[in-house]
Tab-separated table of C-alpha atoms in Angstrom:
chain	number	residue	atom	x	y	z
A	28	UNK	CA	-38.472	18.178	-22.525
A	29	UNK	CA	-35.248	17.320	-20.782
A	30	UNK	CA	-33.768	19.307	-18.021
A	31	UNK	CA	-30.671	21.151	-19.659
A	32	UNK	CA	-29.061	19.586	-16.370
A	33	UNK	CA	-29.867	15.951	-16.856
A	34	UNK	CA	-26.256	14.556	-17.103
A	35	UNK	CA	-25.782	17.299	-13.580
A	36	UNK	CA	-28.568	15.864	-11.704
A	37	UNK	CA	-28.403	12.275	-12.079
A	38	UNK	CA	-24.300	12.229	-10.919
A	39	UNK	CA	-25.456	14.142	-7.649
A	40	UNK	CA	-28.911	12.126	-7.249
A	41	UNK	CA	-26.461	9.511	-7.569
A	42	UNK	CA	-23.490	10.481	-5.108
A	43	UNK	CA	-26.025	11.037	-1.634
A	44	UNK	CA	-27.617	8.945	0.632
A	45	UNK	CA	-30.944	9.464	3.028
A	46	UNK	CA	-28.941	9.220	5.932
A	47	UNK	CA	-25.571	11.118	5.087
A	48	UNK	CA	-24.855	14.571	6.568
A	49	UNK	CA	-21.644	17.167	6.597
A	50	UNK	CA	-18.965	15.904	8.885
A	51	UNK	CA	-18.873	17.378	12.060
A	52	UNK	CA	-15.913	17.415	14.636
A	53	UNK	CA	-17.299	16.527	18.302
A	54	UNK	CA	-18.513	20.041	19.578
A	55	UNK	CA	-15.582	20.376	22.993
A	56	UNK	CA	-15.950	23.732	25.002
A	57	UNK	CA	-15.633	24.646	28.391
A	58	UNK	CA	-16.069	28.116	28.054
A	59	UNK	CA	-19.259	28.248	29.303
A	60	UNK	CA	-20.890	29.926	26.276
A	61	UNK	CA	-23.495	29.239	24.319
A	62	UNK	CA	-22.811	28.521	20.631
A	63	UNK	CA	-24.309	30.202	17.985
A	64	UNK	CA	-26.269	28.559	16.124
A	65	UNK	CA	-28.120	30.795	14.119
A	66	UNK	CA	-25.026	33.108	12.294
A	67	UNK	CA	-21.891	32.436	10.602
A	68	UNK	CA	-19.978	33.096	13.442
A	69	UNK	CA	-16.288	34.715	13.329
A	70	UNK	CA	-14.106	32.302	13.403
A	71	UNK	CA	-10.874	31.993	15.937
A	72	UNK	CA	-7.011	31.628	14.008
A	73	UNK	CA	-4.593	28.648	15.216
A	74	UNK	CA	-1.745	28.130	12.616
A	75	UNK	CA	0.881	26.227	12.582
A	76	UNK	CA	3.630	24.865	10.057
A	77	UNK	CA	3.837	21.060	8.788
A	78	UNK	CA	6.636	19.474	10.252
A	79	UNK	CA	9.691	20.231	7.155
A	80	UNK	CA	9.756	16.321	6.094
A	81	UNK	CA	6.056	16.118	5.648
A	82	UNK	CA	6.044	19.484	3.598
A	83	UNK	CA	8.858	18.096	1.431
A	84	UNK	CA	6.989	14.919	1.118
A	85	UNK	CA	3.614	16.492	-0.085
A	86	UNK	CA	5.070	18.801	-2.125
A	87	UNK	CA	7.622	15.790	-3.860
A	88	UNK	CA	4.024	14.130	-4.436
A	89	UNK	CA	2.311	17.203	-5.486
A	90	UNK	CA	5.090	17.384	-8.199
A	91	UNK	CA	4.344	20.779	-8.990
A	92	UNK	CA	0.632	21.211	-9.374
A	93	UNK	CA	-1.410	22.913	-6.647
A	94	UNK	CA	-4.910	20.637	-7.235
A	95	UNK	CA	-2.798	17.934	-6.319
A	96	UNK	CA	-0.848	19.208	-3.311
A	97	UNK	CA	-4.598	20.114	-2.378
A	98	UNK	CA	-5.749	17.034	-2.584
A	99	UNK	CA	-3.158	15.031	-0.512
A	100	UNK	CA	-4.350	17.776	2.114
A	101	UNK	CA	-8.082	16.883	1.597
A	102	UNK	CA	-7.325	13.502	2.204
A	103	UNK	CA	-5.554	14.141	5.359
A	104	UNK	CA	-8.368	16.152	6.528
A	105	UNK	CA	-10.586	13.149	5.409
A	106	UNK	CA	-9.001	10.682	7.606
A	107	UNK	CA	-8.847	12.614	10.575
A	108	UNK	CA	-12.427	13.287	10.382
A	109	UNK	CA	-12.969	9.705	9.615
A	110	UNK	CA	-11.457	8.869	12.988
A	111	UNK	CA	-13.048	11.602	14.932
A	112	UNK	CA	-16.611	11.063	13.869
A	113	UNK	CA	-15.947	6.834	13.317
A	114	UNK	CA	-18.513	7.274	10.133
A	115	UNK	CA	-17.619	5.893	6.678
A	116	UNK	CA	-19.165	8.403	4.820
A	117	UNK	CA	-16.825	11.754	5.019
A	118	UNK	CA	-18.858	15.055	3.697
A	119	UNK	CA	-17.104	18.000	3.686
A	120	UNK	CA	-17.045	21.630	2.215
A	121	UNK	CA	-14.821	22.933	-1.104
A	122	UNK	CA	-14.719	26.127	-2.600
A	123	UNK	CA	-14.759	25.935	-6.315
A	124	UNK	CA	-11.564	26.176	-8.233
A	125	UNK	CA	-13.366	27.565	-11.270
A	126	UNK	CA	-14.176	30.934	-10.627
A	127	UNK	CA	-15.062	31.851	-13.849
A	128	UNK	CA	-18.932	32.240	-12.783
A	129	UNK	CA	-20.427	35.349	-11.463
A	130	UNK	CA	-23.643	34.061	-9.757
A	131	UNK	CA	-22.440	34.126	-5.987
A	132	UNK	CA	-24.911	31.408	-4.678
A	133	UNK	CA	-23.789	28.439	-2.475
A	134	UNK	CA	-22.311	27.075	-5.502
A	135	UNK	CA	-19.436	28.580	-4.684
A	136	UNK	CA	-18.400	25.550	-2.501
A	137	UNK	CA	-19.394	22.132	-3.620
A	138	UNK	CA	-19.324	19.047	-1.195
A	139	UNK	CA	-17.148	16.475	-1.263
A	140	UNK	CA	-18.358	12.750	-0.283
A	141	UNK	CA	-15.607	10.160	0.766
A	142	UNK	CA	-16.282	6.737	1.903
A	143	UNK	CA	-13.203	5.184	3.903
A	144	UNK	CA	-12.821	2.454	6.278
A	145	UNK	CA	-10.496	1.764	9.030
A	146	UNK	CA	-8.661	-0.734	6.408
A	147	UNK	CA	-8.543	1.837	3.727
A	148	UNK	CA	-5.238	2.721	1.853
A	149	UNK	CA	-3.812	6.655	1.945
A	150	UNK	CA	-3.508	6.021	-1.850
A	151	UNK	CA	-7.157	4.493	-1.901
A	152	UNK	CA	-8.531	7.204	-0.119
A	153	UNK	CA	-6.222	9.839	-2.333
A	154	UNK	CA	-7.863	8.281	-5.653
A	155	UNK	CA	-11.345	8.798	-4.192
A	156	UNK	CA	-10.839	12.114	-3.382
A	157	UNK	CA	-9.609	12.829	-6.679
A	158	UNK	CA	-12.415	11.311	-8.693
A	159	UNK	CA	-15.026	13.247	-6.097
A	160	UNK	CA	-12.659	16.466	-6.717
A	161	UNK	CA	-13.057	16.435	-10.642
A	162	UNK	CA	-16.556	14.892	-10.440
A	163	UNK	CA	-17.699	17.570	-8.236
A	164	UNK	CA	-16.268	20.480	-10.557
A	165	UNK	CA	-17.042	18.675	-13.568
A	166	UNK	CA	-20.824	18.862	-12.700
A	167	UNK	CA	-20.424	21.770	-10.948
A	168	UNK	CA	-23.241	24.032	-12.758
A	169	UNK	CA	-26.559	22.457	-11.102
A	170	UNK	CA	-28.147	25.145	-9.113
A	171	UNK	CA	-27.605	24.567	-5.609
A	172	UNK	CA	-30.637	23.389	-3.765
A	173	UNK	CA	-30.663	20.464	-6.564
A	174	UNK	CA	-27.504	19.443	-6.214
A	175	UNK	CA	-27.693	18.633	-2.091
A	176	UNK	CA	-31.573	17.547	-2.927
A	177	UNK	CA	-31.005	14.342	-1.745
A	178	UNK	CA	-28.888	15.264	1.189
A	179	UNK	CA	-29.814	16.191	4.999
A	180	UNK	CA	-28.336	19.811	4.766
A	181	UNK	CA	-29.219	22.183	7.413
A	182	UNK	CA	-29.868	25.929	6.728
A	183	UNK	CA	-28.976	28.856	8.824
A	184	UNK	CA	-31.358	31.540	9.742
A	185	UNK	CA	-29.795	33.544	7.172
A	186	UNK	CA	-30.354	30.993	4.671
A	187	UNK	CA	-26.596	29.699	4.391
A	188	UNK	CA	-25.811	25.708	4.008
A	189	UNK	CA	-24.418	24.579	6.859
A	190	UNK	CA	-21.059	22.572	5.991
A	191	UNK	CA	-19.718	22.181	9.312
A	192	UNK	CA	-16.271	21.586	7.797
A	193	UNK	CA	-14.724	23.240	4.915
A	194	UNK	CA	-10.784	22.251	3.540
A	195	UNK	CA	-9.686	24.963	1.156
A	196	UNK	CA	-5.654	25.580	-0.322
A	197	UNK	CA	-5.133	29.110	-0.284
A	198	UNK	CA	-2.932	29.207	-3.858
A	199	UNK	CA	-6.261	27.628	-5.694
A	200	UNK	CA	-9.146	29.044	-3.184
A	201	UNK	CA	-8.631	32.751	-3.040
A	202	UNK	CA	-11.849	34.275	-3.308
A	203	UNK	CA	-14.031	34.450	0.366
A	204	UNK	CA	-16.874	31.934	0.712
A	205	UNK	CA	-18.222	33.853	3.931
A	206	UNK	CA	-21.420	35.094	2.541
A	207	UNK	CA	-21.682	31.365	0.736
A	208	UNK	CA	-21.828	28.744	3.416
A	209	UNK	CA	-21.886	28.645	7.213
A	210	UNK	CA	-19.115	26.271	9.084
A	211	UNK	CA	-17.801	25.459	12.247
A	212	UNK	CA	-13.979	24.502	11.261
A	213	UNK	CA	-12.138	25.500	8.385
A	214	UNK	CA	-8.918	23.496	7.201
A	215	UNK	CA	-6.671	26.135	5.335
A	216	UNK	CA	-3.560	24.721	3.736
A	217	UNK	CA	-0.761	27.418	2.838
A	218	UNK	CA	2.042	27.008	0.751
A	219	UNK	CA	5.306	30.088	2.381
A	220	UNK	CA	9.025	30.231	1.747
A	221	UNK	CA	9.455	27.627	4.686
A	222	UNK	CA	7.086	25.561	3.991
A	223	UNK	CA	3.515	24.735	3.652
A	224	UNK	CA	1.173	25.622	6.963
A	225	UNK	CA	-1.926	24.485	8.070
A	226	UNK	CA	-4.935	27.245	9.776
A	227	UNK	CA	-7.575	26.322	11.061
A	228	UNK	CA	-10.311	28.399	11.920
A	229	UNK	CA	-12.811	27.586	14.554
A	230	UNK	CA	-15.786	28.838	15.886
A	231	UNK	CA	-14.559	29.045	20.143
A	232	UNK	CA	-17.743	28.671	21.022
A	233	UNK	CA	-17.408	25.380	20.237
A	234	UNK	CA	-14.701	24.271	20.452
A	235	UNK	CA	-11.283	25.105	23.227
A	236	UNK	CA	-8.188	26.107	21.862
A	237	UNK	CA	-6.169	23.046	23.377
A	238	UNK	CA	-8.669	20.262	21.470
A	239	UNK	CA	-7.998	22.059	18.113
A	240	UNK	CA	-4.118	22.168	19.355
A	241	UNK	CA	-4.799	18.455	19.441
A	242	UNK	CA	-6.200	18.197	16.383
A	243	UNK	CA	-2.690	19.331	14.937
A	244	UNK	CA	-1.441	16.673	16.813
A	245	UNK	CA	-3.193	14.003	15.679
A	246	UNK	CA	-2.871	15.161	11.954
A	247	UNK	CA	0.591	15.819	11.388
A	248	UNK	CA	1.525	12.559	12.513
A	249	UNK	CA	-1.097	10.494	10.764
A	250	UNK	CA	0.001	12.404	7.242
A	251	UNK	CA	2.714	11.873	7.946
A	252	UNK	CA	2.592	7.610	8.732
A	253	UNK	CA	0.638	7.585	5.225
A	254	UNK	CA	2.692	10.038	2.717
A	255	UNK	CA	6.411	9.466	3.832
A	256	UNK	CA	8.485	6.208	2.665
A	257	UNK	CA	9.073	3.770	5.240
A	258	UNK	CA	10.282	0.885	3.488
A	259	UNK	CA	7.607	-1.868	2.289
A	260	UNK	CA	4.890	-0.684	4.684
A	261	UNK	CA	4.326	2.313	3.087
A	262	UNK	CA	2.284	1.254	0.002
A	263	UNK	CA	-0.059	-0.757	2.507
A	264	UNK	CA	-0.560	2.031	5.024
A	265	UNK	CA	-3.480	2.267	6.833
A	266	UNK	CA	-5.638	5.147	8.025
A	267	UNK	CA	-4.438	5.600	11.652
A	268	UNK	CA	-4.481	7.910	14.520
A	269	UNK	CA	-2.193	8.111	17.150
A	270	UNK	CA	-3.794	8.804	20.485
């Protein structure tokens, strides 16, 4: 008899590799205190607002729909972490838009896999992310522990996945994942009256304060190289940081 999941497990069996593993931003901390490894640590608040054209730009893009003004965040995200860990393979942690189900196992965040090179498109990297986004929710009803079978996931002692980085949108992600999965950064996008915003949320005893001020740095202007018009260049933009 055929698992009533066939068509569920064969597009995951199909979407990891031996040797991938969640995304992780270079541990940096000077504090002097040992991280915890073992809980889902509070996290630490640093917030701050998207430069006005970049906002206008994403949301122009979005045109409207709040999956797609997600997205063009999750691909920002992407990059960044493509530059900061140098690895092709991207892996990172979304909570489900469909949250229609009651069971509240890790299934409440699904994992999204993006491969990207150095040469690799914005809009390459945006399609990507949108066929993982509605592949992902599309085959979103395999139980858990099948759908990361093939994947090196680590456990906490409590028995949470560890996705060391999670990218949510606050209008589309509103229920809390904090009894679901385990993570050292969060990426919260935030849509206000001035603007959109971007939080992250850290564990500090990992990483400083002034390296995830950095991080701002480094994203606003890369989303911003890849999303606003400059003339011919910007259909053949690259995936950049400035340093």
């Amino acid at each position: 008899m055929k698992s009533v999941y066939e068509k569920e497990e064969a597009y995951w069996n199909g979407m990891f590799d031996s040797d991938d593993s969640m995304s992780i931003l270079p541990y940096c901390s000077t504090h002097g205190r040992e991280a915890n490894a073992d809980t889902n640590a509070a996290k630490v608040s640093m917030i701050r607002a998207l430069p006005t054209d970049l906002s206008d730009r994403m949301n122009t893009l979005a045109n409207g729909s709040d999956i797609a003004l997600y997205m063009i965040g999750l691909a920002g995200a992407t990059c960044l972490l493509h530059h900061y860990t140098n690895r092709e393979n991207v892996l990172v942690g979304m909570p489900t838009i469909d949250e229609s189900d009651d069971d509240s196992s890790p299934r409440d965040v699904l994992i999204m896999k993006t491969n990207l090179t150095r040469g690799s498109s914005f809009r390459s990297v945006l399609g990507s992310i949108k066929t993982a986004v509605g592949g992902a929710v599309e085959h979103r009803h395999l139980p858990f522990r099948k759908m990361v079978h093939n994947l090196n996931l680590e456990m906490d002692t409590n028995g949470l996945p560890v996705m060391n980085t999670v990218v949510s949108y606050s209008a589309i992600h509103t229920a809390s994942i904090d009894l679901s999965v385990s993570s050292d950064v969060m990426f919260r996008f935030d849509a206000k009256d001035d603007g959109l915003h971007l939080e992250v949320l850290y564990d500090e005893s990992r990483y400083d304060a002034s390296y995830i001020a950095t991080l701002f740095e480094h994203f606003f202007p890369t989303a911003s190289f890849c999303v606003i018009p400059a003339g011919p260049a910007y259909r053949q933009c690259r995936v950049i940081v400035r340093r």
